[in-house]
Amino acid sequence: MTSLDWFAATLFILCWLGYGPAMEAVGRRWGTLNADMVHIRHAWMAAMTGREVRLLDSQLMGHTINSASFFASTNLLLIAAVAGILFGGESALRGFAAVGAESVSIPLLEAKLALVLVCLARGLMDFIWSIRQMNYTVALIGAAPEIEGKRDRIAFGQATARLLNPALASFSQGVRGYYFALAAATWLFGPLWLAGGVIWAFSLLVWRQQGSPAAKAIRDARGLLDDDM
């Protein structure tokens, strides 16, 4: 590996692993889309306990679980494709290298493919954990006390939200893995492509959290919900 390769790979690792903590710090100070969604989900679960019929909540959770399952299945197919090349022997690697944009040694090509594979594998683990937590959340929605019950419905709703929020945070982290896997794949074209790709992915994710129309709409919705509480 050249010095440019080491620089680009280090920049990638810093952006990939540092994005989550950085957004948490920004969320505590200025707010982000994900931080605002935490409050909105708390409001959702509090409203859920006040409904006599919770069919809507069940349908929304079912849709979310299906979405996570779709992403997990797609992720698994991508992992199989990349692993097929990486572990397919030297002939598979040389065949793949022949159509690449940059002529590199087999060990370096293995490192590049391994980086893509690690990003996808981490995303798959996030999707699996997200699906499990969402299934636990469905059980809590089903166990929610009736309106006339003696148990504290609001406290139960907040407890359910404390399970739902990590579930959907894992889902978001799994989706984020696609961005960084795509950035990692640009390394096949050279180290400068990797550096540019990870900066692009990081910047795009930050913009979507802070300045996108979706982030602004969620921020406004959170403000309205906070006013009602």
Short mmCIF file of C-alpha atoms in Angstrom, two decimals:
data_model
loop_
_atom_site.label_atom_id
_atom_site.label_comp_id
_atom_site.label_asym_id
_atom_site.label_seq_id
_atom_site.Cartn_x
_atom_site.Cartn_y
_atom_site.Cartn_z
CA MET A 1 0.00 0.00 0.00
CA THR A 2 1.19 3.48 -0.83
CA SER A 3 1.13 6.42 1.55
CA LEU A 4 -1.97 7.70 -0.26
CA ASP A 5 -3.71 4.37 0.33
CA TRP A 6 -2.90 4.53 4.05
CA PHE A 7 -4.12 8.12 4.25
CA ALA A 8 -7.39 7.36 2.46
CA ALA A 9 -8.02 4.20 4.50
CA THR A 10 -7.35 6.06 7.76
CA LEU A 11 -9.69 8.87 6.73
CA PHE A 12 -12.35 6.29 5.90
CA ILE A 13 -12.06 4.57 9.29
CA LEU A 14 -12.23 7.90 11.13
CA CYS A 15 -15.34 9.02 9.23
CA TRP A 16 -17.02 5.61 9.40
CA LEU A 17 -16.54 5.02 13.12
CA GLY A 18 -16.71 8.68 14.12
CA TYR A 19 -19.95 9.59 12.38
CA GLY A 20 -22.25 8.16 15.06
CA PRO A 21 -20.54 9.80 18.07
CA ALA A 22 -20.20 13.07 16.16
CA MET A 23 -23.92 13.18 15.34
CA GLU A 24 -24.81 12.36 18.94
CA ALA A 25 -22.74 15.34 20.10
CA VAL A 26 -24.29 17.60 17.46
CA GLY A 27 -27.77 16.32 18.37
CA ARG A 28 -27.33 17.23 22.03
CA ARG A 29 -26.24 20.76 21.12
CA TRP A 30 -28.19 21.72 18.00
CA GLY A 31 -30.49 18.80 17.25
CA THR A 32 -30.52 16.37 14.34
CA LEU A 33 -33.17 14.44 12.48
CA ASN A 34 -32.44 11.28 14.46
CA ALA A 35 -32.44 13.17 17.79
CA ASP A 36 -35.80 14.75 16.94
CA MET A 37 -37.21 11.36 15.97
CA VAL A 38 -36.40 10.03 19.44
CA HIS A 39 -38.86 12.55 20.93
CA ILE A 40 -41.46 11.86 18.22
CA ARG A 41 -41.36 8.12 18.89
CA HIS A 42 -41.85 8.80 22.60
CA ALA A 43 -44.94 10.82 21.66
CA TRP A 44 -46.12 7.99 19.41
CA MET A 45 -45.85 5.35 22.11
CA ALA A 46 -47.57 7.65 24.62
CA ALA A 47 -50.43 8.13 22.14
CA MET A 48 -50.52 4.39 21.48
CA THR A 49 -51.41 3.62 25.08
CA GLY A 50 -54.36 6.02 24.87
CA ARG A 51 -56.01 4.26 21.92
CA GLU A 52 -58.66 1.63 22.41
CA VAL A 53 -57.79 -0.07 19.10
CA ARG A 54 -54.09 -0.29 18.30
CA LEU A 55 -54.42 -1.68 14.79
CA LEU A 56 -52.72 1.39 13.31
CA ASP A 57 -49.69 0.98 15.55
CA SER A 58 -49.41 -2.70 14.66
CA GLN A 59 -49.60 -1.92 10.94
CA LEU A 60 -46.90 0.74 11.23
CA MET A 61 -44.61 -1.64 13.10
CA GLY A 62 -45.28 -4.39 10.55
CA HIS A 63 -44.32 -2.05 7.72
CA THR A 64 -41.11 -1.07 9.52
CA ILE A 65 -40.16 -4.70 10.17
CA ASN A 66 -40.76 -5.54 6.50
CA SER A 67 -38.52 -2.65 5.45
CA ALA A 68 -35.73 -3.82 7.75
CA SER A 69 -36.12 -7.40 6.48
CA PHE A 70 -35.86 -6.21 2.87
CA PHE A 71 -32.67 -4.28 3.56
CA ALA A 72 -31.21 -7.23 5.48
CA SER A 73 -31.96 -9.62 2.60
CA THR A 74 -30.40 -7.25 0.08
CA ASN A 75 -27.39 -6.81 2.33
CA LEU A 76 -26.93 -10.58 2.52
CA LEU A 77 -26.94 -10.85 -1.28
CA LEU A 78 -24.30 -8.14 -1.56
CA ILE A 79 -22.16 -9.87 1.08
CA ALA A 80 -22.41 -13.13 -0.87
CA ALA A 81 -21.35 -11.39 -4.08
CA VAL A 82 -18.32 -9.66 -2.54
CA ALA A 83 -17.31 -12.74 -0.52
CA GLY A 84 -17.59 -14.87 -3.66
CA ILE A 85 -14.88 -12.77 -5.29
CA LEU A 86 -12.76 -12.33 -2.18
CA PHE A 87 -12.71 -16.03 -1.26
CA GLY A 88 -13.08 -17.41 -4.79
CA GLY A 89 -9.38 -17.96 -5.22
CA GLU A 90 -6.68 -16.15 -7.13
CA SER A 91 -8.37 -16.73 -10.49
CA ALA A 92 -11.52 -14.92 -9.35
CA LEU A 93 -9.46 -12.04 -7.98
CA ARG A 94 -7.38 -11.75 -11.14
CA GLY A 95 -10.52 -11.83 -13.25
CA PHE A 96 -12.02 -9.05 -11.16
CA ALA A 97 -8.78 -7.05 -11.23
CA ALA A 98 -8.71 -7.27 -15.03
CA VAL A 99 -11.85 -5.11 -15.27
CA GLY A 100 -10.80 -2.69 -12.52
CA ALA A 101 -9.90 0.93 -13.10
CA GLU A 102 -6.56 0.63 -11.29
CA SER A 103 -3.91 -2.04 -11.63
CA VAL A 104 -3.06 -3.26 -8.13
CA SER A 105 -1.52 -6.28 -6.47
CA ILE A 106 -3.71 -9.15 -5.32
CA PRO A 107 -3.12 -8.47 -1.58
CA LEU A 108 -4.16 -4.82 -1.99
CA LEU A 109 -7.22 -5.86 -4.00
CA GLU A 110 -8.13 -8.25 -1.18
CA ALA A 111 -7.83 -5.40 1.32
CA LYS A 112 -10.13 -3.21 -0.76
CA LEU A 113 -12.77 -5.91 -1.10
CA ALA A 114 -12.43 -6.79 2.59
CA LEU A 115 -13.23 -3.19 3.53
CA VAL A 116 -16.45 -3.32 1.50
CA LEU A 117 -17.29 -6.69 3.06
CA VAL A 118 -16.75 -5.43 6.61
CA CYS A 119 -19.04 -2.44 6.01
CA LEU A 120 -21.77 -4.69 4.65
CA ALA A 121 -21.33 -7.27 7.43
CA ARG A 122 -21.63 -4.63 10.14
CA GLY A 123 -24.76 -3.32 8.43
CA LEU A 124 -26.25 -6.82 8.37
CA MET A 125 -25.65 -7.23 12.10
CA ASP A 126 -27.38 -3.89 12.69
CA PHE A 127 -30.41 -4.95 10.62
CA ILE A 128 -30.69 -8.28 12.44
CA TRP A 129 -30.54 -6.62 15.87
CA SER A 130 -33.03 -3.99 14.71
CA ILE A 131 -35.53 -6.63 13.59
CA ARG A 132 -35.23 -8.49 16.90
CA GLN A 133 -35.80 -5.32 18.92
CA MET A 134 -38.78 -4.36 16.77
CA ASN A 135 -40.32 -7.76 17.40
CA TYR A 136 -39.88 -7.15 21.12
CA THR A 137 -41.59 -3.79 20.64
CA VAL A 138 -44.55 -5.46 18.94
CA ALA A 139 -44.93 -7.68 22.01
CA LEU A 140 -44.99 -4.62 24.27
CA ILE A 141 -47.61 -2.94 22.08
CA GLY A 142 -49.72 -6.06 22.38
CA ALA A 143 -49.25 -6.06 26.15
CA ALA A 144 -50.10 -2.36 26.57
CA PRO A 145 -52.70 -1.84 29.33
CA GLU A 146 -56.27 -0.96 28.46
CA ILE A 147 -57.43 2.63 28.87
CA GLU A 148 -59.41 1.82 32.00
CA GLY A 149 -56.60 -0.29 33.47
CA LYS A 150 -54.90 0.54 36.75
CA ARG A 151 -51.38 0.39 35.39
CA ASP A 152 -49.64 3.62 34.41
CA ARG A 153 -50.18 3.81 30.65
CA ILE A 154 -47.87 6.79 30.12
CA ALA A 155 -44.97 5.08 31.91
CA PHE A 156 -45.59 1.92 29.87
CA GLY A 157 -45.55 3.96 26.66
CA GLN A 158 -42.26 5.57 27.63
CA ALA A 159 -40.77 2.14 28.40
CA THR A 160 -41.90 0.90 24.99
CA ALA A 161 -40.33 3.94 23.33
CA ARG A 162 -37.04 3.21 25.08
CA LEU A 163 -37.03 -0.12 23.22
CA LEU A 164 -38.32 1.21 19.90
CA ASN A 165 -35.74 4.00 19.65
CA PRO A 166 -32.66 1.73 19.82
CA ALA A 167 -34.36 -0.62 17.35
CA LEU A 168 -34.78 2.10 14.76
CA ALA A 169 -31.35 3.54 15.58
CA SER A 170 -29.90 0.16 14.60
CA PHE A 171 -31.98 0.23 11.44
CA SER A 172 -30.61 3.69 10.57
CA GLN A 173 -27.07 2.50 11.25
CA GLY A 174 -27.62 -0.46 8.93
CA VAL A 175 -28.82 1.82 6.13
CA ARG A 176 -25.83 4.08 6.80
CA GLY A 177 -23.62 1.08 6.12
CA TYR A 178 -24.68 1.18 2.47
CA TYR A 179 -23.30 4.70 2.12
CA PHE A 180 -19.94 3.73 3.57
CA ALA A 181 -19.82 0.45 1.64
CA LEU A 182 -20.32 2.44 -1.55
CA ALA A 183 -17.56 4.83 -0.47
CA ALA A 184 -15.30 1.84 0.30
CA ALA A 185 -15.98 0.45 -3.18
CA THR A 186 -14.52 3.61 -4.73
CA TRP A 187 -11.13 2.48 -3.42
CA LEU A 188 -11.09 0.08 -6.36
CA PHE A 189 -10.47 3.14 -8.56
CA GLY A 190 -7.65 4.47 -6.38
CA PRO A 191 -6.92 6.09 -2.99
CA LEU A 192 -8.02 9.57 -4.08
CA TRP A 193 -11.38 8.11 -5.06
CA LEU A 194 -11.69 6.56 -1.60
CA ALA A 195 -10.88 9.86 0.12
CA GLY A 196 -13.37 11.70 -2.05
CA GLY A 197 -15.99 8.97 -1.66
CA VAL A 198 -15.92 8.92 2.14
CA ILE A 199 -15.99 12.73 2.34
CA TRP A 200 -19.00 12.70 0.01
CA ALA A 201 -20.80 10.03 2.06
CA PHE A 202 -20.05 11.76 5.37
CA SER A 203 -21.12 15.18 4.06
CA LEU A 204 -24.31 13.82 2.53
CA LEU A 205 -25.29 12.07 5.75
CA VAL A 206 -24.61 15.21 7.81
CA TRP A 207 -26.68 17.34 5.43
CA ARG A 208 -29.57 14.91 5.61
CA GLN A 209 -29.44 15.05 9.40
CA GLN A 210 -29.17 18.83 9.65
CA GLY A 211 -30.23 20.74 6.55
CA SER A 212 -32.46 18.53 4.44
CA PRO A 213 -36.18 19.30 4.00
CA ALA A 214 -36.95 16.12 5.93
CA ALA A 215 -34.84 17.26 8.90
CA LYS A 216 -36.55 20.66 8.93
CA ALA A 217 -40.03 19.11 8.74
CA ILE A 218 -39.26 16.72 11.59
CA ARG A 219 -37.86 19.61 13.65
CA ASP A 220 -41.06 21.59 13.14
CA ALA A 221 -43.20 18.57 14.02
CA ARG A 222 -41.23 17.99 17.20
CA GLY A 223 -41.78 21.62 18.18
CA LEU A 224 -45.54 21.22 17.77
CA LEU A 225 -45.56 18.04 19.83
CA ASP A 226 -43.47 19.65 22.57
CA ASP A 227 -45.96 22.55 22.72
CA ASP A 228 -48.82 20.09 23.31
CA MET A 229 -47.06 18.38 26.21
#
